[in-house]
């Protein structure tokens, strides 16, 4: 199977077009001319099972592959000013949700950036904002928090454990120091192992470890060494990410400085070789985890088969549904008709400017930047959320929500997937499910479901 998957890199389809963790992507968002009030947006929305996401846009370093909305460091009490603004926003949003019907949060997450960049005392305040200002009961719902090796300190983890954290996700990327340096991620394996020990001592039920494949110089042997180092900690979850070199990131700037973009005649061959490497390493990693007691949930996510299901956090960012409240200048919020956030950037200077504007804002009662979602986009989003999961899309569920059949709504796209062998022909009647090859090509399959309007908006987005 590994050879079959790797051989498909030679086809005309690029297997790594885009990671679809949300749809539509923020690069399709635009300033909203009507600036609708949050009260009007949420008036008719179900509010009995909302998700709450708090975004902390700070990191101690910025990795070479990172295009997330985050900045390095927080000088001059910036974290205090940020939490002050986050509290103002929370009060405004909770007021907009109203009290005409019960408001309940069914899941919560702290992301970034690195939430544990905050001190233990600041993490206490962050939890207080979620609980006392938004009304989320963190000890009774799944709470997922992201961390890093250098910030997973005992005092911070103690706060998180005490406040009800059920899942902690740590970005390791590689246990091989040379590979970490190649990805512009300064860390030592000894520090990673020490952080993992502290996490286990904190007794947070679910540990997730992120690893990356496709790093310069990485081999099957070194990839398996990282996988085995992670498996030694028996993590309940593992995420395997293909490396991307995105515009304005550190790795992209390094490549441009080396003149890679000038070598147009060899660029296509280099891309094909890298695609082949990533597909091969993906298959090696997948097969290794399946052989060691893990089940595949999506292209990226693997779960230990005996992991405690009742303690799980969200399965995958691609499964985010309507009813999301995002707080912080990098967070998204979703209603059935509108996805909205703040301005988006990757360049560090632009990010600093956006954070500065957020910390001085007083009025958070209106949506400023976003994209309206019509019936066609809702169908595309629903199919993406389900089809990119290993469990697949029950046709009856789709039909119950939309009154139509996905086979009719997406006839051309699904026929194309079937022709490439991306659909599982052995799936039970009434279930659309990806084949192993389809899961391997999720980053090509997902973008193929984007609407023409979203594609045009993303193409027209001016990177900053």
Coordinates of C-alpha atoms in Angstrom, one line a residue, residues 43-451:
X43 CA -30.9 36.4 17.7
X44 CA -32.3 33.3 15.8
X45 CA -29.4 31.0 16.2
X46 CA -29.6 27.9 18.4
X47 CA -27.5 28.6 21.5
X48 CA -27.9 25.4 23.5
X49 CA -24.7 23.6 22.3
X50 CA -22.1 26.3 21.4
X51 CA -18.4 25.9 21.1
X52 CA -16.1 28.5 22.7
X53 CA -12.6 29.3 21.4
X54 CA -10.2 31.8 23.0
X55 CA -7.2 32.8 20.9
X56 CA -3.9 33.9 22.4
X57 CA -1.6 35.3 19.7
X58 CA 1.7 35.0 21.4
X59 CA 4.7 32.6 21.0
X60 CA 8.2 32.5 22.5
X61 CA 9.5 31.9 18.9
X62 CA 7.9 31.6 15.5
X63 CA 8.6 28.4 13.7
X64 CA 9.8 28.5 10.1
X65 CA 6.7 26.8 8.7
X66 CA 4.2 28.8 10.8
X67 CA 1.6 31.0 9.1
X68 CA -0.7 31.3 12.1
X69 CA -1.8 34.6 13.5
X70 CA 0.8 35.1 16.3
X71 CA 3.7 37.3 17.3
X72 CA 7.0 36.7 19.1
X73 CA 7.0 37.9 22.6
X74 CA 4.7 40.4 24.4
X75 CA 6.6 43.5 25.6
X76 CA 5.4 46.2 27.9
X77 CA 2.5 44.4 29.6
X78 CA 1.0 43.5 26.3
X79 CA -0.5 40.3 27.6
X80 CA -2.3 42.3 30.3
X81 CA -3.7 44.7 27.8
X82 CA -4.7 41.8 25.6
X83 CA -6.6 40.0 28.4
X84 CA -8.2 43.3 29.3
X85 CA -9.5 43.6 25.7
X86 CA -10.5 39.9 25.7
X87 CA -12.6 40.5 28.8
X88 CA -14.3 43.6 27.2
X89 CA -15.0 41.5 24.1
X90 CA -16.4 38.6 26.2
X91 CA -18.8 40.9 28.0
X92 CA -20.0 42.4 24.7
X93 CA -20.5 39.0 23.1
X94 CA -22.3 37.5 26.1
X95 CA -24.6 40.5 26.1
X96 CA -25.3 40.0 22.4
X97 CA -26.3 36.3 23.0
X98 CA -29.0 37.5 25.3
X99 CA -31.0 35.7 28.0
X100 CA -34.2 34.9 26.1
X101 CA -33.2 31.3 25.9
X102 CA -30.6 29.2 27.7
X103 CA -27.0 29.7 26.5
X104 CA -24.8 26.7 27.0
X105 CA -21.3 25.9 25.8
X106 CA -20.7 22.2 24.9
X107 CA -17.0 22.5 24.3
X108 CA -14.1 24.9 24.8
X109 CA -10.6 25.4 23.5
X110 CA -7.7 27.7 24.0
X111 CA -5.5 28.1 21.0
X112 CA -3.0 30.4 19.3
X113 CA -0.2 31.1 19.1
X114 CA 0.6 29.4 22.4
X115 CA -1.9 29.8 25.2
X116 CA 0.7 28.7 27.7
X117 CA 2.8 31.6 26.8
X118 CA 0.7 33.2 29.5
X119 CA 1.8 32.9 33.1
X120 CA 0.0 30.6 35.5
X121 CA -1.8 33.7 36.9
X122 CA -2.8 34.9 33.5
X123 CA -4.1 31.4 32.6
X124 CA -6.3 31.6 35.7
X125 CA -7.6 34.9 34.4
X126 CA -8.2 33.4 30.9
X127 CA -10.3 30.6 32.5
X128 CA -12.2 33.2 34.5
X129 CA -13.1 35.1 31.3
X130 CA -14.4 31.9 29.8
X131 CA -16.4 31.0 33.0
X132 CA -17.4 34.2 34.7
X133 CA -17.9 36.4 31.6
X134 CA -19.1 33.8 29.0
X135 CA -20.8 31.3 31.3
X136 CA -18.9 28.2 30.2
X137 CA -18.6 25.5 32.7
X138 CA -15.0 24.4 31.9
X139 CA -15.0 21.5 34.4
X140 CA -18.1 19.8 32.8
X141 CA -17.2 20.1 29.1
X142 CA -14.2 19.0 26.9
X143 CA -11.5 21.7 27.2
X144 CA -8.6 21.5 24.8
X145 CA -5.4 23.6 25.2
X146 CA -2.4 24.0 23.0
X147 CA 1.1 24.2 24.5
X148 CA 4.8 24.0 23.5
X149 CA 7.8 22.3 25.1
X150 CA 9.3 25.4 26.6
X151 CA 6.0 26.7 28.1
X152 CA 4.5 23.5 29.4
X153 CA 5.8 24.3 32.9
X154 CA 4.5 22.6 36.0
X155 CA 2.7 25.7 37.4
X156 CA 0.9 26.3 34.2
X157 CA -0.2 22.7 33.7
X158 CA -1.4 22.6 37.3
X159 CA -3.7 25.5 36.6
X160 CA -5.0 23.9 33.5
X161 CA -5.6 20.6 35.2
X162 CA -7.4 22.2 38.1
X163 CA -9.6 24.2 35.8
X164 CA -10.9 21.1 33.9
X165 CA -8.6 20.7 30.9
X166 CA -9.4 17.3 29.3
X167 CA -6.9 17.5 26.4
X168 CA -3.5 19.1 25.9
X169 CA -1.9 19.3 22.5
X170 CA 1.9 19.8 22.2
X171 CA 3.7 20.7 19.1
X172 CA 6.8 18.6 18.9
X173 CA 7.1 18.3 15.1
X174 CA 10.3 16.2 15.4
X175 CA 12.2 14.4 18.1
X176 CA 15.4 14.7 15.9
X177 CA 17.2 17.9 16.8
X178 CA 18.7 18.4 13.4
X179 CA 15.2 18.2 11.8
X180 CA 13.8 20.6 14.3
X181 CA 16.5 23.1 13.3
X182 CA 15.8 22.5 9.6
X183 CA 12.2 23.5 10.3
X184 CA 13.4 26.6 12.1
X185 CA 12.1 25.3 15.4
X186 CA 14.8 25.7 18.0
X187 CA 14.4 23.0 20.6
X188 CA 16.2 20.1 22.1
X189 CA 14.8 16.6 22.5
X190 CA 15.8 16.6 26.2
X191 CA 13.5 19.6 26.7
X192 CA 10.7 18.0 24.7
X193 CA 10.9 14.8 26.8
X194 CA 10.9 16.8 30.0
X195 CA 7.8 18.7 28.9
X196 CA 6.0 15.5 28.1
X197 CA 6.9 14.1 31.5
X198 CA 5.4 17.2 33.2
X199 CA 2.2 16.8 31.1
X200 CA 1.8 13.2 32.1
X201 CA 2.4 14.1 35.8
X202 CA -0.4 16.7 35.5
X203 CA -2.8 13.8 34.7
X204 CA -4.7 15.6 32.0
X205 CA -6.7 12.8 30.4
X206 CA -5.8 13.2 26.7
X207 CA -2.4 14.0 25.4
X208 CA -2.0 14.9 21.7
X209 CA 1.4 15.1 20.0
X210 CA 1.9 16.9 16.7
X211 CA 4.6 15.7 14.3
X212 CA 5.6 16.9 10.9
X213 CA 6.8 15.0 7.8
X214 CA 8.5 16.3 4.8
X215 CA 11.3 18.2 6.6
X216 CA 14.5 18.8 4.6
X217 CA 16.8 15.8 5.3
X218 CA 14.1 13.7 6.9
X219 CA 14.2 10.0 6.0
X220 CA 11.9 7.0 6.6
X221 CA 14.3 5.9 9.4
X222 CA 14.4 9.3 11.2
X223 CA 10.6 9.6 10.7
X224 CA 10.0 6.3 12.3
X225 CA 12.4 7.3 15.1
X226 CA 10.2 10.3 15.9
X227 CA 7.1 8.2 15.8
X228 CA 8.6 5.7 18.2
X229 CA 9.7 8.4 20.5
X230 CA 6.2 9.8 20.6
X231 CA 4.7 6.3 21.0
X232 CA 6.8 5.8 24.1
X233 CA 4.5 8.3 25.9
X234 CA 1.4 6.4 24.8
X235 CA -0.4 9.6 23.6
X236 CA -4.1 9.3 23.3
X237 CA -3.9 11.2 20.0
X238 CA -1.3 11.9 17.4
X239 CA -1.5 14.4 14.5
X240 CA 0.8 13.9 11.5
X241 CA 1.1 17.1 9.5
X242 CA 2.7 17.4 6.1
X243 CA 5.2 20.3 5.9
X244 CA 4.0 23.3 3.9
X245 CA 6.1 26.3 2.9
X246 CA 3.6 29.1 2.8
X247 CA 4.2 32.7 1.6
X248 CA 5.6 35.1 4.2
X249 CA 6.8 32.3 6.5
X250 CA 10.4 31.9 7.7
X251 CA 11.0 28.9 5.5
X252 CA 9.6 30.7 2.5
X253 CA 11.9 33.7 3.1
X254 CA 14.9 31.3 3.4
X255 CA 14.0 29.7 0.1
X256 CA 13.6 33.0 -1.7
X257 CA 17.0 34.1 -0.3
X258 CA 18.6 31.0 -1.7
X259 CA 17.2 31.8 -5.1
X260 CA 14.9 28.8 -5.3
X261 CA 12.2 30.8 -7.0
X262 CA 14.6 31.8 -9.8
X263 CA 15.2 28.2 -10.8
X264 CA 12.0 27.9 -12.7
X265 CA 13.3 25.1 -14.9
X266 CA 13.8 22.8 -11.9
X267 CA 11.0 23.9 -9.7
X268 CA 8.4 21.5 -11.1
X269 CA 10.8 18.5 -10.6
X270 CA 11.7 19.6 -7.1
X271 CA 8.0 19.9 -6.2
X272 CA 7.2 16.5 -7.6
X273 CA 10.0 14.9 -5.6
X274 CA 8.9 16.7 -2.4
X275 CA 5.3 15.5 -3.0
X276 CA 6.6 12.0 -3.4
X277 CA 8.6 12.2 -0.2
X278 CA 5.6 13.5 1.8
X279 CA 3.2 10.9 0.4
X280 CA 5.7 8.1 1.2
X281 CA 6.3 9.3 4.7
X282 CA 2.6 9.8 5.3
X283 CA 2.0 6.2 4.3
X284 CA 4.9 5.0 6.5
X285 CA 3.5 6.9 9.5
X286 CA -0.1 5.8 8.9
X287 CA 0.8 2.2 8.7
X288 CA 3.1 2.4 11.7
X289 CA 0.4 3.9 13.9
X290 CA -2.3 1.5 12.7
X291 CA 0.1 -1.4 13.6
X292 CA 0.6 0.1 17.1
X293 CA -3.0 0.3 18.3
X294 CA -4.2 3.5 16.7
X295 CA -7.2 4.2 14.5
X296 CA -7.3 6.8 11.7
X297 CA -9.8 9.6 12.2
X298 CA -8.7 11.8 9.4
X299 CA -5.7 12.3 7.1
X300 CA -3.9 14.0 10.1
X301 CA -5.5 12.6 13.2
X302 CA -4.9 9.2 14.8
X303 CA -6.5 8.1 18.1
X304 CA -5.4 5.3 20.4
X305 CA -8.1 2.7 20.2
X306 CA -8.3 2.4 24.0
X307 CA -8.4 6.1 24.6
X308 CA -11.1 7.4 27.0
X309 CA -13.9 8.5 24.6
X310 CA -15.8 10.5 27.2
X311 CA -12.8 12.8 27.7
X312 CA -12.2 13.7 24.0
X313 CA -11.9 17.1 22.8
X314 CA -12.8 18.2 19.3
X315 CA -11.9 15.6 16.7
X316 CA -10.4 17.9 14.0
X317 CA -10.6 21.5 13.0
X318 CA -12.2 20.5 9.8
X319 CA -15.2 19.4 11.9
X320 CA -16.0 22.8 13.3
X321 CA -19.7 23.4 12.9
X322 CA -22.1 26.4 13.1
X323 CA -22.4 27.8 16.6
X324 CA -18.8 28.8 17.3
X325 CA -18.0 31.8 19.5
X326 CA -14.4 33.0 19.0
X327 CA -12.8 35.5 21.3
X328 CA -9.5 37.2 20.5
X329 CA -8.2 38.9 17.4
X330 CA -7.3 35.7 15.6
X331 CA -10.5 33.8 16.4
X332 CA -13.4 33.0 14.1
X333 CA -17.0 32.9 15.0
X334 CA -19.7 31.0 13.0
X335 CA -23.4 31.5 12.6
X336 CA -25.5 29.7 10.0
X337 CA -25.4 32.7 7.7
X338 CA -22.1 34.5 8.5
X339 CA -18.5 33.5 9.4
X340 CA -16.7 36.5 10.9
X341 CA -13.4 37.4 12.6
X342 CA -10.9 40.3 12.6
X343 CA -8.4 41.2 10.0
X344 CA -5.9 38.4 9.0
X345 CA -2.2 38.6 8.3
X346 CA 1.0 36.5 8.3
X347 CA 3.6 39.2 8.2
X348 CA 4.8 40.0 11.7
X349 CA 4.5 43.8 11.4
X350 CA 0.9 43.5 10.2
X351 CA 0.1 41.1 13.0
X352 CA 1.5 43.5 15.6
X353 CA -0.6 46.3 14.2
X354 CA -3.8 44.2 14.3
X355 CA -3.1 43.1 17.9
X356 CA -2.5 46.7 18.9
X357 CA -5.8 47.8 17.4
X358 CA -7.5 44.9 19.2
X359 CA -6.1 45.9 22.6
X360 CA -7.3 49.5 22.3
X361 CA -10.8 48.7 21.0
X362 CA -13.8 49.4 23.2
X363 CA -16.7 48.4 21.0
X364 CA -17.0 44.7 20.1
X365 CA -20.7 44.7 19.4
X366 CA -20.4 44.3 15.6
X367 CA -18.9 41.9 13.1
X368 CA -16.2 43.7 11.1
X369 CA -14.7 41.2 8.7
X370 CA -16.2 38.0 7.4
X371 CA -18.1 36.1 4.7
X372 CA -21.7 35.4 4.3
X373 CA -22.6 31.7 3.7
X374 CA -25.4 30.9 1.3
X375 CA -27.2 27.5 0.8
X376 CA -24.6 26.3 -1.7
X377 CA -21.7 27.2 0.6
X378 CA -23.4 25.5 3.6
X379 CA -23.7 22.3 1.5
X380 CA -20.0 22.5 0.5
X381 CA -19.0 23.1 4.1
X382 CA -21.1 20.2 5.4
X383 CA -19.7 17.8 2.9
X384 CA -16.1 18.9 3.5
X385 CA -16.6 18.5 7.3
X386 CA -17.8 14.9 6.9
X387 CA -16.0 13.6 3.8
X388 CA -12.6 14.5 5.1
X389 CA -13.2 12.3 8.2
X390 CA -12.4 8.6 7.9
X391 CA -15.9 7.7 9.0
X392 CA -17.4 9.4 6.0
X393 CA -20.6 11.1 5.2
X394 CA -23.9 9.3 5.8
X395 CA -26.1 10.4 2.9
X396 CA -29.2 10.3 5.2
X397 CA -27.7 12.9 7.5
X398 CA -27.0 15.2 4.5
X399 CA -30.5 14.7 3.1
X400 CA -32.1 15.4 6.5
X401 CA -30.3 18.7 6.8
X402 CA -30.6 20.0 3.2
X403 CA -33.4 17.9 1.6
X404 CA -31.2 17.0 -1.3
X405 CA -28.7 14.3 -2.1
X406 CA -24.9 15.0 -2.2
X407 CA -24.6 12.8 -5.3
X408 CA -26.9 15.2 -7.1
X409 CA -25.5 18.4 -5.6
X410 CA -21.8 17.4 -6.3
X411 CA -22.2 15.1 -9.2
X412 CA -19.1 16.2 -11.1
X413 CA -16.8 16.5 -8.1
X414 CA -17.7 13.1 -6.7
X415 CA -17.4 11.5 -10.2
X416 CA -13.9 12.9 -10.4
X417 CA -13.0 11.6 -7.0
X418 CA -14.3 8.1 -7.9
X419 CA -12.4 8.1 -11.2
X420 CA -9.2 8.7 -9.2
X421 CA -9.9 6.0 -6.8
X422 CA -10.5 8.4 -3.9
X423 CA -13.9 7.0 -2.9
X424 CA -14.3 3.7 -1.1
X425 CA -16.2 1.4 -3.3
X426 CA -16.7 -1.1 -0.4
X427 CA -18.5 1.4 1.8
X428 CA -22.1 0.4 2.9
X429 CA -25.0 1.7 0.9
X430 CA -25.8 5.2 1.9
X431 CA -22.3 6.1 3.1
X432 CA -19.8 8.3 1.2
X433 CA -16.4 7.4 2.4
X434 CA -12.9 8.0 1.2
X435 CA -10.6 5.2 0.3
X436 CA -7.0 5.1 1.8
X437 CA -5.8 6.9 -1.3
X438 CA -8.6 9.5 -0.9
X439 CA -7.6 10.2 2.7
X440 CA -4.0 10.5 1.6
X441 CA -5.1 13.1 -0.9
X442 CA -7.3 15.1 1.4
X443 CA -5.4 18.3 0.8
X444 CA -6.2 18.0 -2.9
X445 CA -9.7 16.7 -2.5
X446 CA -10.8 19.4 -0.1
X447 CA -9.9 22.3 -2.3
X448 CA -11.7 20.6 -5.2
X449 CA -15.0 21.3 -3.3
X450 CA -14.4 25.0 -2.9
X451 CA -17.0 27.2 -4.7

